[in-house]
Amino acid sequence: MNILVTGAAGFVGRNLVESLKTLRDGKNPTRPGLSVGEIYEYDRENTPEQLDAWCAGADFVFHFAGVNRPGDPVEYKTGNVGFTSELLQTLRRHDNRCPVVLSSSIQASLAGRFGASEYGLSKRECEALCFDHARATGAGVCVYRFPNIVGKWTRPNYNSAVGTFCHNIARDLPVTVHDPDTELELLFVDDLIEEMYDALEGHPHRCEYPAGEDGRDSLVPSPAPDGRYCFAPVTHRTTLGAIVACLRGFRAQPETLLMPAIAPGSLEKKLYSMYLSYLPAERAIFDLRMNTDNRGSFTELIRTHDHGQFSVNISKPGVTKGQHWHNSKWELFIVVSGHGLIRERRLGTGEVTEYEVSGQRLQAVYMLPGSTHSITNLSTTEDLVTLMWANEPFDPERPDTFAEPV
């Protein structure tokens, strides 16, 4: 399948093109039924001759090109309506009835604050052109009214407040929020791409935008198997204030080591990924606080609210560490380098269990509640490096750690 992507150098187009390449090159196994051949990357630097050739050879078109921040409002007409008309006419000239996906906008509903949107008006005209094209040719058309699209490579200080916030907070620059309670519907670009794959496979999510009492289209899609429009089903609703609070927590992580909850599919997980894509090179590395003495070092790596604490312990040759027990805290020790001996003794007994461990064979050993434990470096020349996980971060007010020799 040869695929034409207009606006290929833009935020959404670039993400889609790079993702399509993973399918084409056999690197992405998630869509085994899709076979991607040529990817025609059309943008404003390309020529009309290239557009003509690619419209002749395309089996599927993603139309993402458009103007959303012009110097002159007239450009909405030429850049959006004019180019959409040119694209569809070129397909018809070659009698190419391949499916076309149009990237429209929720602003095309002309509802609420979008009622006077020249951008929305131009997108609504693009929608009409696509529907006319479908009626005239029988070609499949998927018209998507996307909400706020966010994710990696969003251009800051342009048309995404979230991208601007990520960029500024990653650089300790100020952000301005006039009303923190302003609500946004966010569509992360990776979720958008999954929907584009559904469209490629021939099963987009279809919907309608039923008119409200004022006669304007709804802002919320109503799923309908035979709907005129299409929609991406996975979006997230939040407020500007909540977004900024999350981003400030992400920015503080190198100092606090606190990793926020990032549940699968959650807004926080996706937003954290987006934020990290804005980090300048010097912020992508940070020092950890090493607690050192003549025995070696102990360094906390990450702490969480509900999934414990990760640390790395380095013991010098011949050194024994630990010699303590916990009531309810429990740990996992994993020696990743060196040769060591872990010993555990249940309190009130003389029974000692020993585990000889080595970086040559990675094993995890539980430190059991109610058992005092220690770890000894058996080497006379090499450091012993142990990754340690505890089920709760250390709290100096309630340490639950009591000295007791094994």
Short mmCIF file of C-alpha atoms in Angstrom, two decimals:
data_model
loop_
_atom_site.label_atom_id
_atom_site.label_comp_id
_atom_site.label_asym_id
_atom_site.label_seq_id
_atom_site.Cartn_x
_atom_site.Cartn_y
_atom_site.Cartn_z
CA MET A 1 0.00 0.00 0.00
CA ASN A 2 1.47 3.34 -1.09
CA ILE A 3 0.53 6.16 1.28
CA LEU A 4 0.50 9.91 0.65
CA VAL A 5 0.83 12.14 3.70
CA THR A 6 0.30 15.86 3.18
CA GLY A 7 1.76 18.16 5.82
CA ALA A 8 4.43 15.51 6.36
CA ALA A 9 6.86 17.96 7.99
CA GLY A 10 4.30 19.19 10.50
CA PHE A 11 3.73 17.93 14.02
CA VAL A 12 1.10 15.28 13.25
CA GLY A 13 2.43 14.44 9.80
CA ARG A 14 5.95 13.86 11.09
CA ASN A 15 4.72 11.57 13.85
CA LEU A 16 2.60 9.61 11.39
CA VAL A 17 5.36 9.29 8.79
CA GLU A 18 7.92 8.04 11.30
CA SER A 19 5.38 5.56 12.66
CA LEU A 20 4.47 4.32 9.19
CA LYS A 21 8.15 3.68 8.53
CA THR A 22 8.24 1.24 11.46
CA LEU A 23 5.47 -0.74 9.75
CA ARG A 24 7.12 -0.52 6.35
CA ASP A 25 10.45 -1.70 7.72
CA GLY A 26 9.03 -4.60 9.71
CA LYS A 27 9.94 -3.08 13.08
CA ASN A 28 6.38 -2.75 14.38
CA PRO A 29 4.53 -6.08 14.85
CA THR A 30 1.30 -4.59 16.18
CA ARG A 31 -0.50 -4.38 12.82
CA PRO A 32 0.42 -7.57 10.95
CA GLY A 33 -2.33 -7.03 8.38
CA LEU A 34 -0.90 -3.72 7.15
CA SER A 35 1.64 -3.72 4.33
CA VAL A 36 3.19 -0.30 3.75
CA GLY A 37 5.03 0.33 0.50
CA GLU A 38 6.01 3.83 -0.60
CA ILE A 39 5.43 6.72 1.78
CA TYR A 40 4.99 9.96 -0.17
CA GLU A 41 5.92 12.83 2.14
CA TYR A 42 4.35 16.00 0.77
CA ASP A 43 4.92 19.40 2.34
CA ARG A 44 5.24 22.98 1.20
CA GLU A 45 8.75 22.38 -0.11
CA ASN A 46 7.49 19.86 -2.65
CA THR A 47 6.44 20.66 -6.21
CA PRO A 48 3.07 20.39 -7.97
CA GLU A 49 4.66 17.78 -10.21
CA GLN A 50 5.48 15.62 -7.20
CA LEU A 51 1.94 16.00 -5.86
CA ASP A 52 0.60 14.97 -9.25
CA ALA A 53 2.78 11.85 -9.41
CA TRP A 54 2.02 10.86 -5.85
CA CYS A 55 -1.75 11.33 -6.28
CA ALA A 56 -1.49 8.95 -9.23
CA GLY A 57 0.34 6.30 -7.22
CA ALA A 58 -1.31 6.58 -3.80
CA ASP A 59 -3.48 3.82 -2.37
CA PHE A 60 -4.40 5.89 0.69
CA VAL A 61 -4.18 9.62 1.51
CA PHE A 62 -3.72 11.25 4.90
CA HIS A 63 -4.46 14.95 4.40
CA PHE A 64 -2.82 16.78 7.32
CA ALA A 65 -1.57 19.87 5.50
CA GLY A 66 -3.15 23.11 6.58
CA VAL A 67 -2.75 26.63 7.89
CA ASN A 68 -3.67 27.44 11.48
CA ARG A 69 -1.62 30.52 12.42
CA PRO A 70 -1.41 32.66 9.27
CA GLY A 71 -0.08 36.20 9.06
CA ASP A 72 -3.13 37.08 6.98
CA PRO A 73 -6.57 35.45 7.55
CA VAL A 74 -6.91 35.14 3.77
CA GLU A 75 -4.38 32.30 4.03
CA TYR A 76 -7.03 30.16 5.74
CA LYS A 77 -8.85 30.10 2.43
CA THR A 78 -5.84 29.47 0.21
CA GLY A 79 -3.90 27.18 2.55
CA ASN A 80 -6.81 25.06 3.75
CA VAL A 81 -9.69 25.23 1.29
CA GLY A 82 -7.56 25.95 -1.78
CA PHE A 83 -5.07 23.17 -1.24
CA THR A 84 -7.74 20.63 -0.24
CA SER A 85 -9.54 21.40 -3.50
CA GLU A 86 -6.29 21.00 -5.46
CA LEU A 87 -5.52 17.67 -3.78
CA LEU A 88 -8.95 16.19 -4.47
CA GLN A 89 -9.00 17.47 -8.06
CA THR A 90 -5.61 15.88 -8.67
CA LEU A 91 -6.88 12.53 -7.38
CA ARG A 92 -9.92 12.78 -9.67
CA ARG A 93 -7.76 13.68 -12.64
CA HIS A 94 -6.02 10.35 -12.22
CA ASP A 95 -9.33 8.59 -11.50
CA ASN A 96 -7.83 7.62 -8.15
CA ARG A 97 -10.65 6.64 -5.79
CA CYS A 98 -8.45 5.69 -2.86
CA PRO A 99 -9.60 6.49 0.70
CA VAL A 100 -8.87 9.97 2.04
CA VAL A 101 -8.49 10.96 5.69
CA LEU A 102 -9.07 14.65 6.40
CA SER A 103 -7.63 16.21 9.53
CA SER A 104 -10.31 18.72 10.46
CA SER A 105 -10.82 20.42 13.81
CA ILE A 106 -13.44 20.60 16.52
CA GLN A 107 -13.50 24.30 15.64
CA ALA A 108 -15.36 23.31 12.46
CA SER A 109 -18.40 22.69 14.66
CA LEU A 110 -18.69 26.49 15.01
CA ALA A 111 -20.15 25.81 18.46
CA GLY A 112 -19.58 27.87 21.58
CA ARG A 113 -16.41 29.93 21.48
CA PHE A 114 -15.66 28.60 17.98
CA GLY A 115 -18.65 30.38 16.42
CA ALA A 116 -16.52 33.14 14.90
CA SER A 117 -13.46 31.03 14.10
CA GLU A 118 -12.15 31.73 10.61
CA TYR A 119 -9.98 28.65 10.98
CA GLY A 120 -13.08 26.62 11.86
CA LEU A 121 -14.95 28.04 8.87
CA SER A 122 -12.13 27.07 6.53
CA LYS A 123 -12.01 23.55 7.96
CA ARG A 124 -15.78 23.22 7.57
CA GLU A 125 -15.38 24.07 3.90
CA CYS A 126 -12.66 21.41 3.62
CA GLU A 127 -15.07 18.90 5.12
CA ALA A 128 -17.70 19.78 2.53
CA LEU A 129 -15.17 19.35 -0.28
CA CYS A 130 -14.31 15.86 1.00
CA PHE A 131 -17.95 14.83 1.32
CA ASP A 132 -18.58 16.11 -2.23
CA HIS A 133 -15.55 14.14 -3.42
CA ALA A 134 -16.95 10.96 -1.84
CA ARG A 135 -20.33 11.45 -3.50
CA ALA A 136 -18.80 12.20 -6.90
CA THR A 137 -16.25 9.37 -6.98
CA GLY A 138 -17.39 6.74 -4.51
CA ALA A 139 -14.09 7.10 -2.66
CA GLY A 140 -14.05 6.40 1.06
CA VAL A 141 -13.64 9.53 3.16
CA CYS A 142 -12.81 9.77 6.88
CA VAL A 143 -13.33 13.26 8.27
CA TYR A 144 -11.94 13.72 11.78
CA ARG A 145 -12.71 16.75 13.93
CA PHE A 146 -9.72 16.54 16.22
CA PRO A 147 -9.57 18.28 19.62
CA ASN A 148 -6.27 19.57 21.06
CA ILE A 149 -3.57 17.27 19.66
CA VAL A 150 -0.47 17.00 21.85
CA GLY A 151 2.63 14.87 22.14
CA LYS A 152 6.29 14.79 21.18
CA TRP A 153 7.44 17.35 18.61
CA THR A 154 4.59 19.77 19.29
CA ARG A 155 5.92 23.20 18.41
CA PRO A 156 6.05 25.42 21.52
CA ASN A 157 4.83 29.01 21.48
CA TYR A 158 2.75 28.22 18.42
CA ASN A 159 -0.62 26.51 18.70
CA SER A 160 -0.37 24.24 21.75
CA ALA A 161 -0.46 25.61 25.27
CA VAL A 162 0.61 22.18 26.55
CA GLY A 163 3.66 22.18 24.28
CA THR A 164 4.56 25.67 25.48
CA PHE A 165 4.17 24.62 29.12
CA CYS A 166 6.39 21.56 28.57
CA HIS A 167 9.06 23.63 26.83
CA ASN A 168 9.09 26.39 29.44
CA ILE A 169 8.93 24.25 32.57
CA ALA A 170 11.71 22.00 31.26
CA ARG A 171 13.85 25.16 31.06
CA ASP A 172 12.67 26.87 34.26
CA LEU A 173 10.96 29.57 32.21
CA PRO A 174 7.72 31.18 33.45
CA VAL A 175 4.31 29.96 32.30
CA THR A 176 1.15 32.03 32.29
CA VAL A 177 -2.24 30.53 33.13
CA HIS A 178 -5.06 33.06 33.24
CA ASP A 179 -7.71 30.58 34.35
CA PRO A 180 -6.41 27.29 35.81
CA ASP A 181 -9.96 25.84 35.67
CA THR A 182 -10.10 26.07 31.88
CA GLU A 183 -10.91 22.59 30.58
CA LEU A 184 -9.17 20.93 27.65
CA GLU A 185 -9.76 17.74 25.74
CA LEU A 186 -6.38 16.29 24.81
CA LEU A 187 -5.70 13.80 22.06
CA PHE A 188 -2.17 12.44 22.33
CA VAL A 189 -0.58 11.92 18.96
CA ASP A 190 0.23 8.25 19.59
CA ASP A 191 -3.48 7.58 20.23
CA LEU A 192 -4.30 9.50 17.06
CA ILE A 193 -1.90 7.30 15.10
CA GLU A 194 -3.56 4.14 16.42
CA GLU A 195 -6.83 5.48 15.05
CA MET A 196 -5.12 6.23 11.72
CA TYR A 197 -4.04 2.60 11.61
CA ASP A 198 -7.65 1.59 12.23
CA ALA A 199 -8.63 3.75 9.25
CA LEU A 200 -5.93 2.12 7.12
CA GLU A 201 -7.32 -1.27 8.06
CA GLY A 202 -10.78 -0.14 7.02
CA HIS A 203 -12.48 0.12 10.41
CA PRO A 204 -12.31 3.74 11.63
CA HIS A 205 -14.46 4.78 14.58
CA ARG A 206 -17.45 6.57 13.06
CA CYS A 207 -19.70 9.13 14.69
CA GLU A 208 -22.08 12.02 14.28
CA TYR A 209 -22.09 15.49 15.81
CA PRO A 210 -25.80 16.01 16.55
CA ALA A 211 -27.05 19.58 16.54
CA GLY A 212 -27.91 21.18 19.85
CA GLU A 213 -30.80 23.49 20.71
CA ASP A 214 -28.98 26.41 19.11
CA GLY A 215 -28.62 24.49 15.86
CA ARG A 216 -24.84 24.24 16.22
CA ASP A 217 -23.03 20.93 16.03
CA SER A 218 -22.18 19.23 19.27
CA LEU A 219 -18.57 19.34 20.43
CA VAL A 220 -18.83 15.74 21.59
CA PRO A 221 -18.89 12.92 19.02
CA SER A 222 -21.79 10.48 19.23
CA PRO A 223 -20.57 7.03 18.10
CA ALA A 224 -22.55 5.72 15.13
CA PRO A 225 -21.53 2.72 12.97
CA ASP A 226 -22.64 4.52 9.79
CA GLY A 227 -21.70 8.00 10.96
CA ARG A 228 -20.66 10.67 8.52
CA TYR A 229 -17.65 11.65 10.62
CA CYS A 230 -14.88 9.72 12.38
CA PHE A 231 -13.27 10.21 15.77
CA ALA A 232 -10.34 9.04 17.86
CA PRO A 233 -11.90 7.28 20.86
CA VAL A 234 -9.07 7.77 23.38
CA THR A 235 -8.85 11.33 24.69
CA HIS A 236 -8.30 12.90 28.10
CA ARG A 237 -10.17 15.77 29.72
CA THR A 238 -8.33 17.90 32.25
CA THR A 239 -7.67 21.51 33.22
CA LEU A 240 -4.80 23.88 32.53
CA GLY A 241 -4.08 24.02 36.26
CA ALA A 242 -3.85 20.22 36.53
CA ILE A 243 -1.50 20.07 33.54
CA VAL A 244 0.86 22.65 35.00
CA ALA A 245 0.82 20.92 38.40
CA CYS A 246 1.78 17.61 36.76
CA LEU A 247 4.55 19.22 34.75
CA ARG A 248 6.01 20.93 37.80
CA GLY A 249 6.07 17.56 39.57
CA PHE A 250 7.90 16.04 36.59
CA ARG A 251 10.40 18.90 36.66
CA ALA A 252 11.08 18.31 40.37
CA GLN A 253 11.70 14.57 39.99
CA PRO A 254 15.52 14.80 39.70
CA GLU A 255 15.56 16.58 43.10
CA THR A 256 12.82 14.66 44.91
CA LEU A 257 13.41 11.31 43.11
CA LEU A 258 9.64 10.90 43.44
CA MET A 259 8.18 9.15 40.40
CA PRO A 260 4.49 10.05 40.14
CA ALA A 261 1.82 7.47 39.44
CA ILE A 262 1.91 6.70 35.71
CA ALA A 263 -0.73 4.02 35.29
CA PRO A 264 -1.02 2.37 31.86
CA GLY A 265 -3.02 4.55 29.50
CA SER A 266 -3.24 7.41 31.97
CA LEU A 267 -2.98 11.10 31.17
CA GLU A 268 0.00 11.35 33.53
CA LYS A 269 1.91 8.60 31.74
CA LYS A 270 1.41 10.20 28.33
CA LEU A 271 2.07 13.72 29.57
CA TYR A 272 5.32 12.64 31.25
CA SER A 273 6.52 11.16 27.95
CA MET A 274 5.62 14.37 26.18
CA TYR A 275 7.41 16.48 28.80
CA LEU A 276 10.60 14.44 28.54
CA SER A 277 10.72 15.02 24.78
CA TYR A 278 11.26 18.74 25.54
CA LEU A 279 14.21 18.30 27.89
CA PRO A 280 17.33 20.16 26.76
CA ALA A 281 20.43 17.97 26.59
CA GLU A 282 21.86 19.26 29.86
CA ARG A 283 18.66 18.34 31.70
CA ALA A 284 18.59 14.76 30.43
CA ILE A 285 21.34 13.88 32.93
CA PHE A 286 21.38 14.62 36.65
CA ASP A 287 23.51 13.71 39.65
CA LEU A 288 22.32 11.32 42.33
CA ARG A 289 23.20 11.88 45.97
CA MET A 290 25.67 9.17 47.00
CA ASN A 291 25.95 8.46 50.72
CA THR A 292 29.55 7.28 51.06
CA ASP A 293 31.80 6.04 53.87
CA ASN A 294 34.74 3.65 54.18
CA ARG A 295 32.43 0.67 53.54
CA GLY A 296 31.24 1.91 50.13
CA SER A 297 28.12 3.83 49.18
CA PHE A 298 24.33 3.78 49.20
CA THR A 299 22.38 5.76 46.60
CA GLU A 300 18.65 6.15 46.28
CA LEU A 301 17.51 5.99 42.64
CA ILE A 302 13.73 6.40 42.57
CA ARG A 303 10.95 6.61 45.12
CA THR A 304 7.21 6.29 44.60
CA HIS A 305 4.08 6.91 46.66
CA ASP A 306 2.80 3.37 46.39
CA HIS A 307 5.42 1.14 44.74
CA GLY A 308 8.38 1.57 47.04
CA GLN A 309 11.94 2.78 46.65
CA PHE A 310 14.80 1.74 44.39
CA SER A 311 18.43 2.09 45.46
CA VAL A 312 21.89 0.83 44.60
CA ASN A 313 24.36 -0.31 47.24
CA ILE A 314 28.10 -0.64 46.65
CA SER A 315 30.15 -2.58 49.19
CA LYS A 316 33.92 -2.60 49.21
CA PRO A 317 35.86 -5.91 49.41
CA GLY A 318 35.29 -7.78 52.66
CA VAL A 319 32.63 -5.36 53.92
CA THR A 320 29.38 -6.50 55.58
CA LYS A 321 26.33 -4.25 55.54
CA GLY A 322 22.83 -4.50 56.94
CA GLN A 323 22.64 -6.30 60.29
CA HIS A 324 19.10 -5.03 60.88
CA TRP A 325 15.47 -6.12 60.65
CA HIS A 326 12.05 -4.67 59.84
CA ASN A 327 8.51 -5.20 61.12
CA SER A 328 6.55 -4.72 57.92
CA LYS A 329 9.07 -3.36 55.47
CA TRP A 330 10.43 -5.92 53.03
CA GLU A 331 13.07 -5.73 50.36
CA LEU A 332 14.53 -7.44 47.30
CA PHE A 333 18.30 -7.61 46.85
CA ILE A 334 19.72 -8.27 43.37
CA VAL A 335 23.50 -8.48 43.04
CA VAL A 336 24.42 -7.19 39.58
CA SER A 337 28.20 -7.20 39.91
CA GLY A 338 30.62 -8.97 42.20
CA HIS A 339 30.37 -11.96 44.55
CA GLY A 340 28.47 -11.79 47.83
CA LEU A 341 26.77 -13.65 50.67
CA ILE A 342 23.31 -12.74 51.94
CA ARG A 343 22.40 -14.06 55.40
CA GLU A 344 19.01 -13.99 57.15
CA ARG A 345 18.00 -15.09 60.66
CA ARG A 346 14.44 -15.13 61.99
CA LEU A 347 14.32 -13.18 65.27
CA GLY A 348 14.30 -15.35 68.40
CA THR A 349 16.00 -18.27 66.66
CA GLY A 350 19.53 -19.30 65.83
CA GLU A 351 18.60 -20.59 62.39
CA VAL A 352 20.50 -18.73 59.66
CA THR A 353 19.78 -19.07 55.92
CA GLU A 354 22.59 -18.18 53.53
CA TYR A 355 22.44 -17.24 49.83
CA GLU A 356 25.65 -17.00 47.82
CA VAL A 357 24.98 -14.56 44.98
CA SER A 358 26.90 -13.24 42.02
CA GLY A 359 26.57 -10.83 39.13
CA GLN A 360 27.28 -13.80 36.88
CA ARG A 361 23.82 -15.17 37.65
CA LEU A 362 21.19 -12.58 38.47
CA GLN A 363 18.88 -13.66 41.28
CA ALA A 364 16.48 -11.76 43.53
CA VAL A 365 16.48 -12.51 47.26
CA TYR A 366 13.66 -11.46 49.60
CA MET A 367 14.60 -9.79 52.90
CA LEU A 368 11.80 -11.14 55.07
CA PRO A 369 9.94 -9.07 57.69
CA GLY A 370 10.93 -10.16 61.18
CA SER A 371 14.29 -11.52 60.03
CA THR A 372 17.56 -9.71 60.56
CA HIS A 373 19.73 -9.73 57.45
CA SER A 374 23.13 -8.78 56.10
CA ILE A 375 25.09 -8.78 52.87
CA THR A 376 28.85 -9.41 52.69
CA ASN A 377 31.25 -8.80 49.83
CA LEU A 378 33.19 -12.08 49.48
CA SER A 379 35.70 -10.62 47.02
CA THR A 380 39.09 -9.35 48.11
CA THR A 381 39.51 -7.13 45.04
CA GLU A 382 36.15 -6.15 43.51
CA ASP A 383 33.24 -4.03 44.67
CA LEU A 384 29.88 -5.70 45.26
CA VAL A 385 27.04 -3.85 43.49
CA THR A 386 23.49 -4.59 44.63
CA LEU A 387 20.23 -3.21 43.32
CA MET A 388 17.79 -2.92 46.22
CA TRP A 389 14.04 -2.42 46.21
CA ALA A 390 12.04 -1.71 49.36
CA ASN A 391 8.25 -1.84 49.47
CA GLU A 392 8.13 1.66 50.96
CA PRO A 393 10.40 4.71 50.87
CA PHE A 394 12.51 5.28 53.96
CA ASP A 395 10.77 7.54 56.46
CA PRO A 396 13.10 8.92 59.17
CA GLU A 397 10.08 9.57 61.42
CA ARG A 398 9.02 5.89 61.19
CA PRO A 399 12.15 4.08 60.02
CA ASP A 400 11.03 0.51 60.81
CA THR A 401 14.72 -0.44 60.82
CA PHE A 402 16.32 -1.93 63.95
CA ALA A 403 19.93 -2.97 64.43
CA GLU A 404 20.48 -6.64 65.18
CA PRO A 405 23.44 -8.85 64.17
CA VAL A 406 22.63 -11.92 62.14
#
